[in-house]
XYZ file of C-alpha atoms in Angstrom:
480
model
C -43.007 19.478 33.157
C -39.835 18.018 33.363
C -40.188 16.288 29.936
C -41.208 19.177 28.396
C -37.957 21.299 29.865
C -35.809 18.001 28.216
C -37.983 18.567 24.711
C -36.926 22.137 24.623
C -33.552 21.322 25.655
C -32.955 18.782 22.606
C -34.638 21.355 20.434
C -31.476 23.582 19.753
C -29.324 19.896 19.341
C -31.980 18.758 16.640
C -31.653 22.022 14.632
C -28.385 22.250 14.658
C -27.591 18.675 13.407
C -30.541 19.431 10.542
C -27.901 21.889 9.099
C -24.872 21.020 7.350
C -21.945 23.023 5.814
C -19.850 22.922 2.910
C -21.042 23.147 -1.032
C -23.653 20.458 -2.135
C -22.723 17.967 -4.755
C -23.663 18.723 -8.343
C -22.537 16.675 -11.549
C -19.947 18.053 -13.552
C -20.483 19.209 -16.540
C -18.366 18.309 -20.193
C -18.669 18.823 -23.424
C -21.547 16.643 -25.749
C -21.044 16.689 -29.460
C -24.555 15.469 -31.006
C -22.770 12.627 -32.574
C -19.393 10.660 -33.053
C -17.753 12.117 -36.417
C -16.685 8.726 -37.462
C -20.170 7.305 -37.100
C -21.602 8.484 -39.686
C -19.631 6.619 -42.074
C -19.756 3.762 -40.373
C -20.586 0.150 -42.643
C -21.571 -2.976 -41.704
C -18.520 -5.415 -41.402
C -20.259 -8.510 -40.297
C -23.151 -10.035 -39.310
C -25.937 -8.063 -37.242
C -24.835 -7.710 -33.679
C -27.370 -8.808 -31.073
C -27.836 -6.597 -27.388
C -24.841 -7.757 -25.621
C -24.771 -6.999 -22.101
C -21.833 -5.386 -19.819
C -20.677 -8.218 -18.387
C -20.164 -10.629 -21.038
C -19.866 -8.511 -24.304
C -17.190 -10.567 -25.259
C -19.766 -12.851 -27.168
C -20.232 -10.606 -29.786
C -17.460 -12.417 -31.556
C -18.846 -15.950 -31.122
C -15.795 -17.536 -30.209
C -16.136 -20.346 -27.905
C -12.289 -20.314 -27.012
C -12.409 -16.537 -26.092
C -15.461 -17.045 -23.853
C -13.705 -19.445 -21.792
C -10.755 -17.334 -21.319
C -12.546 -14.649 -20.155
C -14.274 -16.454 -17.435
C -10.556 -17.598 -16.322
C -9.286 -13.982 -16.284
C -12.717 -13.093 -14.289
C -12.060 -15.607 -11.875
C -8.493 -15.740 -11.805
C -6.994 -12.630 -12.340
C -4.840 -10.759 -9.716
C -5.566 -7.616 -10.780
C -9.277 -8.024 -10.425
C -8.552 -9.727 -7.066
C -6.669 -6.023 -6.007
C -9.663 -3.890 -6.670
C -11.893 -6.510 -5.301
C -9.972 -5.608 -2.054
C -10.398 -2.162 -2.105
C -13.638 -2.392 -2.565
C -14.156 -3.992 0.110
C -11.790 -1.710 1.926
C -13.484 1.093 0.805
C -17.181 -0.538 2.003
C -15.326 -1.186 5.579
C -14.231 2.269 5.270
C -17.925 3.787 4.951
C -19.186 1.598 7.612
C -16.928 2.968 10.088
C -17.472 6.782 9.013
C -21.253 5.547 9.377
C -20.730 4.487 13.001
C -19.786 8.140 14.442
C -23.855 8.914 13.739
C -24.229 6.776 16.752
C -22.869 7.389 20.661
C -20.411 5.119 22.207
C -21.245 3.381 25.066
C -19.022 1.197 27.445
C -19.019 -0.556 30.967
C -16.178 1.242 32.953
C -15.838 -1.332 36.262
C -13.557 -0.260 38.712
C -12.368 -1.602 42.202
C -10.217 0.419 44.560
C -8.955 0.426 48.583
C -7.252 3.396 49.196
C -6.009 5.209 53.198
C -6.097 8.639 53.363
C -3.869 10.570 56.280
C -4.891 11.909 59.732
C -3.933 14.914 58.919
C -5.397 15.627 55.075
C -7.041 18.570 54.385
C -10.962 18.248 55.366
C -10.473 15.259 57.430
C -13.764 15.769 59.348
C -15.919 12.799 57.886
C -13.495 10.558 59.483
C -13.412 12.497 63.142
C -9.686 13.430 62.108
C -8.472 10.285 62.081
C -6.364 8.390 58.971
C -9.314 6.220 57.168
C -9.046 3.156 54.496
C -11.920 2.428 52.642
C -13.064 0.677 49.535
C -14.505 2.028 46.255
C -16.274 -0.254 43.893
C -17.934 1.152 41.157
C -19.632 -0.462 38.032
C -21.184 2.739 35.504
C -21.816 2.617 32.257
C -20.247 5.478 30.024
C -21.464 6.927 26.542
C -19.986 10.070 24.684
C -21.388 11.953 22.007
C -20.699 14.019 19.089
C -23.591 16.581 18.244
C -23.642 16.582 14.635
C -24.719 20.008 15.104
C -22.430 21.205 11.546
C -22.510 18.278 9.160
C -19.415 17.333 10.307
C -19.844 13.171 10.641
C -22.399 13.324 8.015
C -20.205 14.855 5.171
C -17.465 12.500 6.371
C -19.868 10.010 5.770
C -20.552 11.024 2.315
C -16.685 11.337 1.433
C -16.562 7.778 2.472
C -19.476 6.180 1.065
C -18.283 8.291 -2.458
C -14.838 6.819 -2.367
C -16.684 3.236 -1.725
C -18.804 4.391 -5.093
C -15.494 5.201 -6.870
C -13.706 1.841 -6.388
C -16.898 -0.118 -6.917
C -16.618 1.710 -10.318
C -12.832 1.634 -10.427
C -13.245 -2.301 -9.992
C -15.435 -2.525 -13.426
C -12.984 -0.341 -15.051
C -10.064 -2.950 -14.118
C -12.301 -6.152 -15.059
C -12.918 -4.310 -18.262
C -9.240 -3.654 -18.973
C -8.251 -7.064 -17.730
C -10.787 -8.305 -20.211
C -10.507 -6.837 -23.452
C -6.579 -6.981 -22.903
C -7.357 -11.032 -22.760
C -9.423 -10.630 -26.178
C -6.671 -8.504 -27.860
C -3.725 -10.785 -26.913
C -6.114 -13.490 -27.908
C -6.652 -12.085 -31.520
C -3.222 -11.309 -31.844
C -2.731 -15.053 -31.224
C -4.963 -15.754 -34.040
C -3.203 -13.425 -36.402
C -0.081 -15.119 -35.427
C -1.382 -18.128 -37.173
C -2.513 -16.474 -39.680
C 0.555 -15.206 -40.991
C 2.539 -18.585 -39.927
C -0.153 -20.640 -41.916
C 0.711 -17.845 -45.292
C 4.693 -18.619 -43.894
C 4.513 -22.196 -43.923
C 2.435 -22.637 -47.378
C 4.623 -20.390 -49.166
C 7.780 -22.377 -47.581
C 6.312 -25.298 -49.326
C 6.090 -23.779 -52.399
C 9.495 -21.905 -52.283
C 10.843 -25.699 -51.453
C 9.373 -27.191 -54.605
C 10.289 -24.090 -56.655
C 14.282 -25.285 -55.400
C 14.039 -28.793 -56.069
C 12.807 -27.178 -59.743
C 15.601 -25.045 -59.813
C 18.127 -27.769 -58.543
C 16.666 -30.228 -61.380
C 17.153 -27.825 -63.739
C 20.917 -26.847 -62.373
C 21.311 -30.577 -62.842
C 20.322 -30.461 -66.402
C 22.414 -27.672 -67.571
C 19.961 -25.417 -68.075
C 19.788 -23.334 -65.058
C 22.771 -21.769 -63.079
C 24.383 -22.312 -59.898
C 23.735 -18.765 -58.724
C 19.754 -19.494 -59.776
C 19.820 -22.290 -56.875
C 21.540 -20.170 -54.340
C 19.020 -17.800 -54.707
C 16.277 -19.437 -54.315
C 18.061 -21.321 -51.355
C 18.413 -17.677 -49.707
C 15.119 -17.083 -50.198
C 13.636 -20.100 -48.689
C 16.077 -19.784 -46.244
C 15.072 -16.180 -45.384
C 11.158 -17.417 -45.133
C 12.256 -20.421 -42.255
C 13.991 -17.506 -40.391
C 10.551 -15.221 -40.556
C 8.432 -17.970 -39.425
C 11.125 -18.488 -36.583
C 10.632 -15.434 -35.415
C 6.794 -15.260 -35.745
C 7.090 -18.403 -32.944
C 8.597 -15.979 -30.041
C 6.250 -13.543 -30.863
C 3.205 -16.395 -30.362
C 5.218 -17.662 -27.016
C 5.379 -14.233 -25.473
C 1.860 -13.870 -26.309
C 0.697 -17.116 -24.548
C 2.571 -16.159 -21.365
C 0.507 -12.842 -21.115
C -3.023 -14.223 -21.532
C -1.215 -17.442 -18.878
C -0.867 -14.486 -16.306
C -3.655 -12.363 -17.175
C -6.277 -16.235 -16.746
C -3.975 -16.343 -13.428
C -2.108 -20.134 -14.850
C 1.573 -20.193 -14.659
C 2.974 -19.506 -18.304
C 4.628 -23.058 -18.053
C 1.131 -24.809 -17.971
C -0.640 -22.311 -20.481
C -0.754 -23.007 -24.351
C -3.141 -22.230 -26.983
C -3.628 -24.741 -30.195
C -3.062 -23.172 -33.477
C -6.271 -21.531 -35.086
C -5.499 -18.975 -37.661
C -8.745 -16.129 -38.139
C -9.922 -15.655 -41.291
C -13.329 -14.161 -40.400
C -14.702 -10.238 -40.172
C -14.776 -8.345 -37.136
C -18.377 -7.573 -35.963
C -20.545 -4.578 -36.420
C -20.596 -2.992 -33.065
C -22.522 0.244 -32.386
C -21.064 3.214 -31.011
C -24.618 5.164 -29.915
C -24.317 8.659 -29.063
C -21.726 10.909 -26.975
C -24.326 11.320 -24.562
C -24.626 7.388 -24.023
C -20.663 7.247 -23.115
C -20.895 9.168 -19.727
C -23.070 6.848 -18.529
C -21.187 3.603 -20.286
C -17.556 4.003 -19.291
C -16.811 3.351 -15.404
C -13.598 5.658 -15.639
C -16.226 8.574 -16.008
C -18.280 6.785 -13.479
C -15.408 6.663 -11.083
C -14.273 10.385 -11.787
C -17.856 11.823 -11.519
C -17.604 10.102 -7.293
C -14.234 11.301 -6.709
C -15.646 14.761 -7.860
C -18.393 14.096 -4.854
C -15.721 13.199 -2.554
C -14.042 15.901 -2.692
C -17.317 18.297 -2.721
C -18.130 16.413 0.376
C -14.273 16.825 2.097
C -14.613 20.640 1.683
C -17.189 20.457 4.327
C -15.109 18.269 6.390
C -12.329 20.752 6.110
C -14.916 23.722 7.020
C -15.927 22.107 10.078
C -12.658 22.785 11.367
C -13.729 26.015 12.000
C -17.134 25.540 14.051
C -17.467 24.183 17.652
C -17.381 20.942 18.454
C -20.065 19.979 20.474
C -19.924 16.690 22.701
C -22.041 15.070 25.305
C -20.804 12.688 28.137
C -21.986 11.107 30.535
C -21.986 7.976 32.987
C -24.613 6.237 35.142
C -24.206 3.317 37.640
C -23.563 1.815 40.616
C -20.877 2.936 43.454
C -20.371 1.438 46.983
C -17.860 0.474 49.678
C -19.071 -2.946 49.862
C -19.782 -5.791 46.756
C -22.587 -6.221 48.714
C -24.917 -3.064 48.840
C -23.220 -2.337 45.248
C -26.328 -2.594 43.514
C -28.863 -1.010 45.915
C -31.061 1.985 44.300
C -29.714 4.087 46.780
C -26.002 3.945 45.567
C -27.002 4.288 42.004
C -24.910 7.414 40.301
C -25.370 9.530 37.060
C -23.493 12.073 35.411
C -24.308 14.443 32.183
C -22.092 16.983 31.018
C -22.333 19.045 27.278
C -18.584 20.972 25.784
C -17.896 22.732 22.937
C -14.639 23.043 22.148
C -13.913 26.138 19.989
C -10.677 26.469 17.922
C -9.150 30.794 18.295
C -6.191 30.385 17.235
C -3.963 27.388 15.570
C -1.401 28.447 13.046
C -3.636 28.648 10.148
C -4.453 24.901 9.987
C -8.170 25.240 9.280
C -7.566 28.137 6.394
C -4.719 25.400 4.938
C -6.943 22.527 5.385
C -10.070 24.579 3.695
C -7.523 25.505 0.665
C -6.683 22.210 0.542
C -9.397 20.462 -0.224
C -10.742 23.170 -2.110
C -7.667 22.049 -4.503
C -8.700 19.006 -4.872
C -11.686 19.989 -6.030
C -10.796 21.548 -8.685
C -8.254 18.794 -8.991
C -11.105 16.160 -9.476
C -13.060 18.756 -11.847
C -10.258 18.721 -14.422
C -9.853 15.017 -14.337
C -13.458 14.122 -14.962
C -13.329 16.758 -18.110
C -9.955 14.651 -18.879
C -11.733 11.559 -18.728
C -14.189 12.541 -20.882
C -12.191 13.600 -23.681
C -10.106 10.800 -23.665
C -13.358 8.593 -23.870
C -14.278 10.523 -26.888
C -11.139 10.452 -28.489
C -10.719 6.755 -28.026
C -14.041 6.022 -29.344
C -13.329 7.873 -32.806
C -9.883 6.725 -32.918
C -10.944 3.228 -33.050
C -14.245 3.631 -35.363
C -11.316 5.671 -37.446
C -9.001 2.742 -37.364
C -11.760 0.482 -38.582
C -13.008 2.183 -41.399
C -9.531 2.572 -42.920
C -8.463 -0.743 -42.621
C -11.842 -1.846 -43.797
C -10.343 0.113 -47.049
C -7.246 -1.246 -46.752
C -8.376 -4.995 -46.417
C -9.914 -4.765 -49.704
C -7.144 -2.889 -50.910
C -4.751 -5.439 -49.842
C -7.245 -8.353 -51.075
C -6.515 -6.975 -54.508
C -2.906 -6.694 -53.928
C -2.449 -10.462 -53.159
C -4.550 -11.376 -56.160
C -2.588 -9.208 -58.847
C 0.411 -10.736 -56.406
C -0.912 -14.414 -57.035
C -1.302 -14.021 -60.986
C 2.401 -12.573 -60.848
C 3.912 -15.204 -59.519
C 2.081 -17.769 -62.244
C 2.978 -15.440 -65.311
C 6.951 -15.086 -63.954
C 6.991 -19.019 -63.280
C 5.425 -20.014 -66.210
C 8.013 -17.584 -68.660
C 10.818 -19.067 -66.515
C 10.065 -22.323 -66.945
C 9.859 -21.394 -70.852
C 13.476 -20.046 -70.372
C 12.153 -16.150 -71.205
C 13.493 -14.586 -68.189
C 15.755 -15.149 -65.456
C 14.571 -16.606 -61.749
C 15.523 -12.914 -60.359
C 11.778 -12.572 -61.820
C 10.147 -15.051 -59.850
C 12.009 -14.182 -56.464
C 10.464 -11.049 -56.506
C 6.868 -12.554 -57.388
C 7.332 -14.825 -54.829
C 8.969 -11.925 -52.455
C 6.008 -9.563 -53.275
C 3.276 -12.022 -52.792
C 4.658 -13.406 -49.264
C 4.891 -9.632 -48.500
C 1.183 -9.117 -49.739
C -0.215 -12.041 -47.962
C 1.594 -11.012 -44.942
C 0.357 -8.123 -44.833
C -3.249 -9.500 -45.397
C -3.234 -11.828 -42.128
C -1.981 -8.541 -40.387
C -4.784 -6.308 -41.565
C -6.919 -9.042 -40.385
C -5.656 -9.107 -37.547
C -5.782 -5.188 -36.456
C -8.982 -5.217 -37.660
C -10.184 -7.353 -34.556
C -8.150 -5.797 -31.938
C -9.381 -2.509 -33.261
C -12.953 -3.831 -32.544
C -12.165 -5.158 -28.839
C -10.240 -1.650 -28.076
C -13.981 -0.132 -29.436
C -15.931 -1.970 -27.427
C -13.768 -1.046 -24.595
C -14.167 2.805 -25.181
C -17.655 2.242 -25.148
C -17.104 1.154 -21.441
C -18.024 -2.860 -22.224
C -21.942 -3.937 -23.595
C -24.046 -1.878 -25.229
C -28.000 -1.773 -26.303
C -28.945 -4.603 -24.001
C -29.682 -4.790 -20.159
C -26.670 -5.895 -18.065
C -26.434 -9.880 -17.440
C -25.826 -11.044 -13.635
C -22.582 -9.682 -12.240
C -19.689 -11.573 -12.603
C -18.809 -13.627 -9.357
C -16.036 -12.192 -7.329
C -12.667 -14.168 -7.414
């Protein structure tokens, strides 16, 4: 019988902590065109592009220096290091909003001696005299929240959303981190590029003044022929001079982003003359699922779906159990005798009349936030779109404008020959060949440059697609 009164007793605790309030969680929605409007005149650039996975797409362009770099930055990087720590933050965070599903129980030991007066109030256990006794007691004492409105258990799910959110906040940063390695890397490249195009036509521009001097020398060219073609040789040494603090600066950032000091960092000279790679872009659709910015925005929406029934909580008793159970005596001795054994059970609900208007503010609040989150998860996903067709944008033009610019330097190249060769036969003036010379350097400049953007174009793609693509996603990274 007197299990059966404690089963119906616990019945009205269990129902009420079955029920939970507040809104459920459901996935936003945004807007899905059918297809990327730069896709579909997408060409082929390179070679085929095998599955790459998340974690390692970098090896789409076969680079052997790149790969290394990136496992520096991965291992290295501060950044990465900072949103490794919230994660882990965040997972401490849930584990503690986890642990108010369970009581709390202590050991409460006590020892006192205390002497009451003759003449207290109901002195009669003492035959009206004064009395000193001892009190030692050793219970052990739990407390209780009832659950009984979803209050822990939506606190739970704010927490373990927000743990969701930096997990996916933390591939967003190694992402970043990454392909900001690969672009400062290219750049790098296209540094050389154009210094290599700098330092070939410097040679040329030297032997075109020694020609010019020769000829000064034998009357048949002018003084003012030599200073200009000094100026513009000159003018070239300057340019490549300044094309060496744009290469130092760029060391120094991929030095801090691999976590070396920039003093110990340095990069040997490889100018790129290859073609990006082809790289996908798969469907709208795909990208909500790709990009971990939309990943983290889509779990801060569920946060703050789950705080709005934190917030209306506020409003609903709070239900508590305590209690206590041990062992009291006067003596150490006969402490732990059955018959001294004590127990205690109590139940409160504490119900909130009247408080200012804190629980109305608090609902308000977080209903704010909602709609807060809402609009940045749309956000998000526009900006993924509009990065992904910028950069499929950016690559078909300059895949235009490389041939374009191919031609240039050609027509460019024969220039300079024809102007040379009717200078050397004394038909025109060397005004003629320093602009040949001035437009091909320009051309060929421009060239390495296109080359150049071309790349980084690709690694800012592959980063609006939110990393790999086509491919199942290689072992994680290991955490620095």
């Amino acid at each position: 019988m007197r299990s059966n009164a404690v089963a119906i007793g616990l019945l009205p605790v269990m129902l009420l902590s079955a029920c939970a309030v507040g809104p459920k969680y459901r996935r936003p929605t945004a807007p899905v065109p059918p297809q990327f409007k730069e896709s579909a005149g997408q060409t082929t650039q390179g070679s085929a592009t095998p599955p790459i996975a998340y974690a390692d797409w970098w090896r789409v362009f076969n680079d052997s220096v790149l790969d290394g770099l990136e496992r520096e930055a991965n291992a290295a990087n501060q950044d990465i290091r900072v949103a490794v720590a919230r994660v882990d933050q965040a997972a401490a965070a849930a584990r503690y909003a986890h642990s108010f599903l369970s009581p709390t129980v202590g050991v409460a030991p006590s020892v006192s001696r205390t002497r009451e007066a003759q003449d207290r109030p109901n002195n009669g256990n003492t035959g009206g005299r004064a009395a000193t006794y001892n009190d030692f007691q050793v219970p052990l004492v739990f407390s209780y929240e009832v659950d009984a409105w979803g209050r822990v258990r939506r606190s739970l799910e704010f927490a373990r959303d927000v743990q969701q959110a930096t997990e996916a906040d933390l591939r967003f940063v190694r992402l970043s981190i990454e392909s900001n390695v690969a672009v400062d890397y290219f750049s790098v490249r296209e540094n050389d590029a154009e210094r290599a195009v700098l330092d070939s036509t410097i040679d040329q521009l030297q032997q075109a003044l020694d020609l010019t001097t020769n000829r000064f020398t034998g009357g048949i060219a002018s003084e003012l022929e030599v200073k200009q073609a000094k100026t513009l040789l000159d003018q070239t040494k300057a340019q490549a001079q300044a094309l060496d603090v744009q290469r130092s600066q760029l060391e120094h950032a991929i030095a801090v982003l691999t976590g070396r000091p920039a003093s110990e960092f340095s990069l040997p000279k490889s100018p790129f003359d290859g073609l990006p790679p082809s790289i996908p872009p798969g469907l709208p659709a795909e990208l909500l699922a790709r990009r971990p910015d939309i990943a983290e925005a889509d779990r801060n929406v569920a946060a703050a779906t789950a705080q709005i029934g934190v917030a209306r909580t506020a409003y609903l008793p709070k239900i508590s159990l305590t209690g206590w159970a041990g062992f009291e005596s006067v003596t150490i001795g006969s402490l732990f005798g059955w018959q001294n054994a004590i127990a205690s059970l109590a139940a409160s609900a504490l119900t909130p009349l009247f408080n200012g208007g804190r629980n109305r503010a608090g609902v308000d609040e977080a209903t704010a936030a909602f709609r807060g989150s809402l609009a940045q998860y749309e956000k998000t996903v526009l900006v993924a779109y509009q990065e992904v067709e910028d950069q499929l944008a950016a690559l078909r033009i300059l895949s235009g404008e490389a041939q374009s610019e191919a031609d240039a330097v050609a027509d460019a190249r024969g220039a300079v020959e024809i102007a040379t060769n009717r200078y050397k036969a004394g038909l025109v003036g060397y005004l003629d060949v320093l602009f040949a010379q001035s437009t091909l350097l320009a051309n060929e400049r421009v060239a390495a440059q296109i080359s150049g953007q071309r790349m980084v174009a690709s690694v800012a793609l592959v980063r609006a697609l939110g990393g790999g693509w086509l491919g199942v996603q290689s072992a994680g990274v290991s955490r620095p």
